[in-house]
Coordinates of C-alpha atoms and ligand atoms in Angstrom, one line a residue:
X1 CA 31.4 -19.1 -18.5
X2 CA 31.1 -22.7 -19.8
X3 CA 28.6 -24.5 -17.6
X4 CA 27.3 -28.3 -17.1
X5 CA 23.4 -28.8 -16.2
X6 CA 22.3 -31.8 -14.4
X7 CA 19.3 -33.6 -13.1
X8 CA 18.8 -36.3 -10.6
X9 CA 16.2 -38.0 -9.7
X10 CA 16.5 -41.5 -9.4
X11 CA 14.6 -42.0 -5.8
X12 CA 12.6 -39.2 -3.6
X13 CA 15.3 -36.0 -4.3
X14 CA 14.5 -33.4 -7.5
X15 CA 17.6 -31.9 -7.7
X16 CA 19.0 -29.5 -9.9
X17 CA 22.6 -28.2 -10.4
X18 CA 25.1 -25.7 -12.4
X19 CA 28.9 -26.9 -12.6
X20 CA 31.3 -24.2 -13.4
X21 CA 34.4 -26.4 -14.3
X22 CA 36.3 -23.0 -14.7
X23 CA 36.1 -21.9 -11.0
X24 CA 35.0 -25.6 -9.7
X25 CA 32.0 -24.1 -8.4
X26 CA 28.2 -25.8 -8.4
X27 CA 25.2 -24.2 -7.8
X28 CA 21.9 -26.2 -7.2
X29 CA 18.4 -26.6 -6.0
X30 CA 17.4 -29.4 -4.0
X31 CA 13.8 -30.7 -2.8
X32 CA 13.2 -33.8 -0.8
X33 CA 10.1 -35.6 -1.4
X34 CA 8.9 -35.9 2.3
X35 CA 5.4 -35.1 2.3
X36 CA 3.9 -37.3 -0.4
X37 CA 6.0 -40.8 1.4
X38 CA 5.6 -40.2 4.6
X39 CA 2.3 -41.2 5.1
X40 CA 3.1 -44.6 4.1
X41 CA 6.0 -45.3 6.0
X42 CA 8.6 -45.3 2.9
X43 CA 9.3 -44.2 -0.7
X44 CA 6.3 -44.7 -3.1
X45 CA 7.8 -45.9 -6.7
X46 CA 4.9 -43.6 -8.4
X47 CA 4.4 -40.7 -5.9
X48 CA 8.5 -39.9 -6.4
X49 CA 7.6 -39.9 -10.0
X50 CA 4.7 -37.8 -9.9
X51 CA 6.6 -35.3 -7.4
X52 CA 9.6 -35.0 -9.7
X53 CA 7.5 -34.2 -12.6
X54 CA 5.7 -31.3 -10.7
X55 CA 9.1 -29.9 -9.4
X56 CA 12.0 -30.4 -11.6
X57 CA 10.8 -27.8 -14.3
X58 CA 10.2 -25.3 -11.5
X59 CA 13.3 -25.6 -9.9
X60 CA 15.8 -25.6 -13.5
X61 CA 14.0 -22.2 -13.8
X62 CA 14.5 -21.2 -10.6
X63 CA 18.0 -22.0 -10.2
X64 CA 18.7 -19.7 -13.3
X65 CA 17.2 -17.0 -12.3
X66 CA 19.1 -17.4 -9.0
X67 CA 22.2 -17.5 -9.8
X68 CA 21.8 -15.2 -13.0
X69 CA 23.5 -18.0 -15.3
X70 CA 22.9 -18.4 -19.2
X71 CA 21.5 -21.0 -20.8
X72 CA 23.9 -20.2 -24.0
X73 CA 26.5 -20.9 -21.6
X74 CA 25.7 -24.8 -21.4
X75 CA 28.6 -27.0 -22.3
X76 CA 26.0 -30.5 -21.9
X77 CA 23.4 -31.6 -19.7
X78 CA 23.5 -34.8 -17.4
X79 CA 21.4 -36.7 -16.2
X80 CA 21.1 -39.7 -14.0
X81 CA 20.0 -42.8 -16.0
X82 CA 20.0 -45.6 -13.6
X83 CA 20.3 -47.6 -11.4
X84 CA 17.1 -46.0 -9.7
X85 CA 13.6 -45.9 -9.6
X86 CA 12.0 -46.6 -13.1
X87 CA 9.6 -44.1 -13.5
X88 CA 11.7 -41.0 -11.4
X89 CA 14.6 -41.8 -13.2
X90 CA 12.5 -41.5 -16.9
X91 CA 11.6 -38.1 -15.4
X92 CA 14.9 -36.6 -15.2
X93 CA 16.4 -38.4 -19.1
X94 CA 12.7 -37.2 -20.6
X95 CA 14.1 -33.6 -19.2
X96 CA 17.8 -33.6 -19.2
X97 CA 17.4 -34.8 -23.2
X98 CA 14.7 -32.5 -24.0
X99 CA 17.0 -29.7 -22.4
X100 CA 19.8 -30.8 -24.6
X101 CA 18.2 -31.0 -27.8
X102 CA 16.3 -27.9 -27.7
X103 CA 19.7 -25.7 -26.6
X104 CA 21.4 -28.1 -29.2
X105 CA 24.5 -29.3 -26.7
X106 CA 25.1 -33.0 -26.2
X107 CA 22.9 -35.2 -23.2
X108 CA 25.2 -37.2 -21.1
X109 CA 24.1 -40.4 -19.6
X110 CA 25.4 -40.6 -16.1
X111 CA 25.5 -43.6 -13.5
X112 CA 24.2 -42.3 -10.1
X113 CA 26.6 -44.4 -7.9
X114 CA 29.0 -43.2 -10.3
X115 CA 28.0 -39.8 -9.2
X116 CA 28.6 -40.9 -5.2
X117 CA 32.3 -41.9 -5.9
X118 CA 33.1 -38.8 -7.7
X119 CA 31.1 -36.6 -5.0
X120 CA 34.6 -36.2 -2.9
X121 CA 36.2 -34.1 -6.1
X122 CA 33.8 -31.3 -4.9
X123 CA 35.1 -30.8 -1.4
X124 CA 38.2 -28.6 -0.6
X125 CA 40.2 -32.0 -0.6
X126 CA 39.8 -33.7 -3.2
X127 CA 41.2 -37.4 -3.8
X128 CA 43.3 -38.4 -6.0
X129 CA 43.3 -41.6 -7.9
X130 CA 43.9 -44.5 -7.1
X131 CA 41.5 -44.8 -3.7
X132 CA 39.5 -47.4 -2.1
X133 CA 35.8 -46.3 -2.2
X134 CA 32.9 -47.4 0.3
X135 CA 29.4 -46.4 -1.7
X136 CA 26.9 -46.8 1.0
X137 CA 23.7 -45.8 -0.1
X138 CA 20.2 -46.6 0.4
X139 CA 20.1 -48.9 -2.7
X140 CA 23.7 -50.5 -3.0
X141 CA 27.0 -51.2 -0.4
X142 CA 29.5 -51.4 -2.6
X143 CA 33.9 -51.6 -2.1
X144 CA 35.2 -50.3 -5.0
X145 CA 39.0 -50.2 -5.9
X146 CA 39.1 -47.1 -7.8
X147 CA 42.1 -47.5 -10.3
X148 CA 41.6 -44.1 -12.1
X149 CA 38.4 -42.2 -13.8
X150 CA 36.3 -45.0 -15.5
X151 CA 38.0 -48.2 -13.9
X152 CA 36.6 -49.7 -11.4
X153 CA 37.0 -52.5 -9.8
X154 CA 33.9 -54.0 -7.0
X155 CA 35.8 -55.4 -4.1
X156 CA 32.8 -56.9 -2.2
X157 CA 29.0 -55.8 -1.6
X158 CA 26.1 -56.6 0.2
X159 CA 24.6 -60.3 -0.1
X160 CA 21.3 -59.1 0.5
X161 CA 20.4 -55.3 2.3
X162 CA 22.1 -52.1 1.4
X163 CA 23.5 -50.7 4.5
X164 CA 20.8 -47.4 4.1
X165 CA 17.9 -50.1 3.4
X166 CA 19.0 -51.6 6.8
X167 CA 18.8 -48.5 8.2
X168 CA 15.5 -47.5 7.3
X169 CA 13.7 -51.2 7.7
X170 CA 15.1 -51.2 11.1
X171 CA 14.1 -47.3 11.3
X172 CA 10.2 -48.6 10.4
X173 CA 10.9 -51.7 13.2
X174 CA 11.1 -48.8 16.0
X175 CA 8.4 -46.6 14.7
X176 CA 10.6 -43.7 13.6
X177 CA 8.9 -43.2 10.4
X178 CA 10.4 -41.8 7.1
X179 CA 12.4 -40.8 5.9
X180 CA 14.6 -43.8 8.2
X181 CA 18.2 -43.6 8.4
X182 CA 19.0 -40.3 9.6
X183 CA 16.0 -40.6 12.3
X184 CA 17.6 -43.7 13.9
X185 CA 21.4 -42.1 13.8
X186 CA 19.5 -39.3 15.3
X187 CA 17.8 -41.9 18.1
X188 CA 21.6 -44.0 18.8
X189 CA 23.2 -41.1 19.7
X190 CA 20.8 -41.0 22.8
X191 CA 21.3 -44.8 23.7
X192 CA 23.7 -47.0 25.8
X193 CA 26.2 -48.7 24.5
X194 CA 26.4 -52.3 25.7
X195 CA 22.9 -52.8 26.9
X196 CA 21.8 -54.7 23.5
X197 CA 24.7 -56.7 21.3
X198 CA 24.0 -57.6 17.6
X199 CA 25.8 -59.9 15.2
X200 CA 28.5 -58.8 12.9
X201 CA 27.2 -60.5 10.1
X202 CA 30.3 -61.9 7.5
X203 CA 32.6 -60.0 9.0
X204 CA 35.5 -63.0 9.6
X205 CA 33.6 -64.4 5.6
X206 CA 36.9 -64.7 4.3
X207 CA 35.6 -62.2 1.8
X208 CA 35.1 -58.4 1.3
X209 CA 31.0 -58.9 1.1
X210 CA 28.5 -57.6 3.6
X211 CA 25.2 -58.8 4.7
X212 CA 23.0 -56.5 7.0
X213 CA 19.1 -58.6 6.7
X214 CA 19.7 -60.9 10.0
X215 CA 20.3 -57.3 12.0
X216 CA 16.8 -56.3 11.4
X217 CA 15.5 -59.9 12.1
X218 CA 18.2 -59.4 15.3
X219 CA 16.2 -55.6 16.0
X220 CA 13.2 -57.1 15.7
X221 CA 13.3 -59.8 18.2
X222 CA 15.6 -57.8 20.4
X223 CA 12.3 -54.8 20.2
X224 CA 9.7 -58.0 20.7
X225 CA 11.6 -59.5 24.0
X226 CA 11.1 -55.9 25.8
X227 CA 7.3 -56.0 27.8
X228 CA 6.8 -52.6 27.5
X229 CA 9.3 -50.8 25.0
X230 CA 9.9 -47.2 26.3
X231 CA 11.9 -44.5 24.3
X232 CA 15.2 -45.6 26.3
X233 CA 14.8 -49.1 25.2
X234 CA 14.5 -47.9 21.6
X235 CA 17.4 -45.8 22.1
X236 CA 19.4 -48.4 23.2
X237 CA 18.1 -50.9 20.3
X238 CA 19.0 -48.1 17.8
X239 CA 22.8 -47.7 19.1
X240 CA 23.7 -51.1 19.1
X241 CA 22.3 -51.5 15.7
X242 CA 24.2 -48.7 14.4
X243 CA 27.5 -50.2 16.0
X244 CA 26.9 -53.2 14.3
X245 CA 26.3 -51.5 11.1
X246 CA 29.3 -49.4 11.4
X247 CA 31.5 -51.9 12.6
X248 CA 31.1 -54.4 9.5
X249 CA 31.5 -51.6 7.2
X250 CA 34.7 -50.3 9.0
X251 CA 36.4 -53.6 9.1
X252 CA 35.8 -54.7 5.8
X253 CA 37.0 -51.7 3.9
X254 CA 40.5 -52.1 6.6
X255 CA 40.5 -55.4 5.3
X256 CA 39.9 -54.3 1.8
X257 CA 42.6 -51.5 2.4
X258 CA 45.3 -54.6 3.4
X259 CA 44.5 -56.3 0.7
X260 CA 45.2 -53.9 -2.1
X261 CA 47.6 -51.8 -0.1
X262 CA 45.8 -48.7 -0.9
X263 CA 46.3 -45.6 1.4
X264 CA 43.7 -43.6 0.6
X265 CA 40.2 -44.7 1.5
X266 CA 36.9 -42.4 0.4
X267 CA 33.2 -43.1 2.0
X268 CA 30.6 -41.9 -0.2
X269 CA 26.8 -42.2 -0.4
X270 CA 24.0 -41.1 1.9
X271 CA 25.3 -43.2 5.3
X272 CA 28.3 -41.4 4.9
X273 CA 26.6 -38.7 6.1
X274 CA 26.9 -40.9 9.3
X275 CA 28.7 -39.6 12.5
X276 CA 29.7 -42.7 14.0
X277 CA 30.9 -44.3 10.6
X278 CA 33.2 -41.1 10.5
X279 CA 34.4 -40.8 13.3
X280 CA 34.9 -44.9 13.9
X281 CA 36.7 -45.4 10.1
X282 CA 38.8 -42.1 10.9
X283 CA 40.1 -43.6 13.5
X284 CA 40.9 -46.8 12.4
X285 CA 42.3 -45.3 9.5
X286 CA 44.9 -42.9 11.4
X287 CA 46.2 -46.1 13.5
X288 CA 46.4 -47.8 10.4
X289 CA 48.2 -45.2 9.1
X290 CA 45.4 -44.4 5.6
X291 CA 44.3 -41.4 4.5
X292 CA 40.6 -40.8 4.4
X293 CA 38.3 -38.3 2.2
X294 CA 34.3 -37.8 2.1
X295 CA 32.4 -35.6 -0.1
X296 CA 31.0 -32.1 2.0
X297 CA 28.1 -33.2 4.2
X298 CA 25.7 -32.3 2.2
X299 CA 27.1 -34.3 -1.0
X300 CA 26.5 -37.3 1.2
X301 CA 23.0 -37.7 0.1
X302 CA 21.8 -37.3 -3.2
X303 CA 21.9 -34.7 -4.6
X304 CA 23.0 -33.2 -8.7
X305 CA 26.3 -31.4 -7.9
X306 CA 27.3 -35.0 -8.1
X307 CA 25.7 -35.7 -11.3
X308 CA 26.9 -32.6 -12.8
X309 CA 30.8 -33.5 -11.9
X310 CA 29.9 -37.2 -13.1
X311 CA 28.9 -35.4 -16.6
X312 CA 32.0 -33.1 -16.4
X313 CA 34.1 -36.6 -16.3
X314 CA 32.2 -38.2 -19.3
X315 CA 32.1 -34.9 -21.2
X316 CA 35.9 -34.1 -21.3
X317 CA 36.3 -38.4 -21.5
X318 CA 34.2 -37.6 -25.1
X319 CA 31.3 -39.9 -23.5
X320 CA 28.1 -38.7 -24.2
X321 CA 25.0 -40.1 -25.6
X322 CA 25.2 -41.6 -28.8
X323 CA 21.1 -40.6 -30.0
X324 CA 18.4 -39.1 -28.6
X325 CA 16.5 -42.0 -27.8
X326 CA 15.4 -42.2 -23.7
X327 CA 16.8 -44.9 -22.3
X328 CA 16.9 -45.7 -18.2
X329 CA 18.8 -48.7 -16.6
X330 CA 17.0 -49.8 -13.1
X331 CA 19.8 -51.9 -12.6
X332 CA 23.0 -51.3 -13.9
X333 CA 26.6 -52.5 -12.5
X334 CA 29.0 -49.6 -12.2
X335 CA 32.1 -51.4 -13.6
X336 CA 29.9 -50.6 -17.1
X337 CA 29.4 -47.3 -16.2
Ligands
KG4_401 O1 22.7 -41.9 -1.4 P1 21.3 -41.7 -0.8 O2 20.8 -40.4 -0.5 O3 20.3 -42.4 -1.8 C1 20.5 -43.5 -2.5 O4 21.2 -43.5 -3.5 O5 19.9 -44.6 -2.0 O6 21.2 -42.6 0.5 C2 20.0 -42.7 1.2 C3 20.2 -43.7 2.3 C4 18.9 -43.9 3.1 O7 18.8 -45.3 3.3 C5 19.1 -43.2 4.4 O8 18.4 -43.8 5.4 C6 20.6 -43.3 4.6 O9 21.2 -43.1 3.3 N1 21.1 -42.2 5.5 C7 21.7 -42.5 6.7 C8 22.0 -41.2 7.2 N2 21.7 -40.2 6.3 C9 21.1 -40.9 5.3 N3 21.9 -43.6 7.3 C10 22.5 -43.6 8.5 N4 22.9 -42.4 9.1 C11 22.6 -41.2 8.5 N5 23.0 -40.1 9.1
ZN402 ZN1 22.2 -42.0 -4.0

């Protein structure tokens, strides 16, 4: 059974993972860094990388012993090299090389947003090139036009916030702690609609770019103007933030659909994981009459399934590392993936 390692760890998740590109199967081992950021609010740069040091080696071993899997059987290793967090991301290439030179099978570079777009091939649906992608993450917004594998074409992206950063700045506005994003989904679901109306930033631009900063400026004086801001109020805030997000994001990648005349549109990234962005894009697609894909739920976010698909891609492609020097990208544009 040929078999693909891979390691993420590029923000506050150690994950591990086994892809089988025999039966398409992954197996993996995830931890989420919660305890060590939440006391301050949001993700420590050095904590992460402290916490991925203590965890990765423990769960590599762990998810071999799991799933009974050989280490003869490695094909590669992958590993995310950017864009990311510095010192987390040199934590997972210091491994993921190691790995690869002691068991003598090549290290494979791989590009973590890279990693999102490609998180769809896992599901029991996989798209098929060519597709319009929406990478919303906590770090870029991105619309790709996904000609095939390896070409890639950026669309529009966010002027200043990522959509996820938005989320979890606005998150820290209301109090909700960390980690942000899935708290204030979590919060709108419980508010009224139409109490609160924020901006729809760029959305008639005359472009496919995004900008998201003004709706936490817009949150924060909407959350300063109450007297005495109860949990409904909050509520309330929360929702019409998220339908702001949502709705900028939904139009633009219609308006990015119309423009390329692509029928297939993908969502990737951890605010895919969001219900309203779902169901609001699924049905604007169906009247528009596109197709729609997302990686499983729990692809959404990151994870080293992903990673270990990306590496897959770039290992059959013939792409793997060059030397066995460590090298990490902090930024890095995916179009040089
Ligand atoms: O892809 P991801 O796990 O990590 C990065 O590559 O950044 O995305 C994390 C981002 C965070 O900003 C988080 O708040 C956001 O995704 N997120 C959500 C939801 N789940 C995660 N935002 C809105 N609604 C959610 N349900
Ligand atoms: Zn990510």
């Amino acid at each position: 059974m040929p078999l693909i390692l891979a390691l993420e760890s590029s923000c506050d998740e150690t994950a591990v993972a086994l892809y089988d590109p025999d039966s398409h199967q992954v197996m993996e081992k995830l931890h989420t860094q919660i305890a060590p950021h939440r006391p301050h609010g949001g993700i420590v740069p050095e904590l992460a990388s402290r916490d991925h040091i203590q965890r990765a080696i423990v769960l590599i071993d762990a998810l071999f012993e799991e799933t009974g899997c050989k280490r003869e059987d490695l094909l590669a290793v992958g590993y995310t090299a950017g864009p990311g967090l510095m010192g987390a991301l040199m934590v997972g290439a210091s491994l993921g090389k190691s790995l690869a030179y002691s068991f003598g099978v090549p290290a494979i570079a791989v590009h973590h947003m890279e990693g999102h777009l490609l998180a769809p091939m896992l599901g029991a649906q996989p798209p098929t090139f060519p597709f319009l992608a929406l990478l919303v993450s906590g770090g870029h917004t991105l619309l790709v036009d996904v000609r095939q594998y390896g070409d890639y074409v950026i669309l529009g992206e966010s002027v200043d916030d990522a959509a996820g950063e938005a989320f979890d700045k606005t998150a820290r506005q209301l109090d909700l702690g960390y980690p942000g994003g899935p708290a204030l989904a979590a919060l709108a679901a419980q508010g009224n609609s139409g109490r609160f109306t924020f901006p729809r930033p760029m959305l008639h631009s005359g472009n496919l770019n995004f900008s998201f900063s003004g709706l936490k400026t817009a949150a924060r004086q909407t959350i300063q103007a109450q007297p005495c801001l109860n949990e409904q109020d909050k509520a309330d805030i929360a929702c019409a933030f998220e339908e702001a997000v949502v709705d900028c994001l939904c139009h633009k990648m219609l308006q990015a659909a119309q423009q390329t005349g692509r029928d297939l549109l993908v969502i990737a990234g951890g605010v895919s994981a969001n219900k309203r962005l779902r169901t609001q894009l699924a049905a604007m697609a169906e009247e528009a009459g596109l197709r729609i894909s997302y990686p499983p739920l729990g692809l959404c976010t990151d994870n080293a399934a992903m990673i270990a698909y990306a590496a897959w891609c770039k290992f059959k492609a013939g792409q793997q590392d060059g030397d066995w020097a460590i090298q990490t990208k902090a930024r890095w544009p995916i179009t040089e993936a």
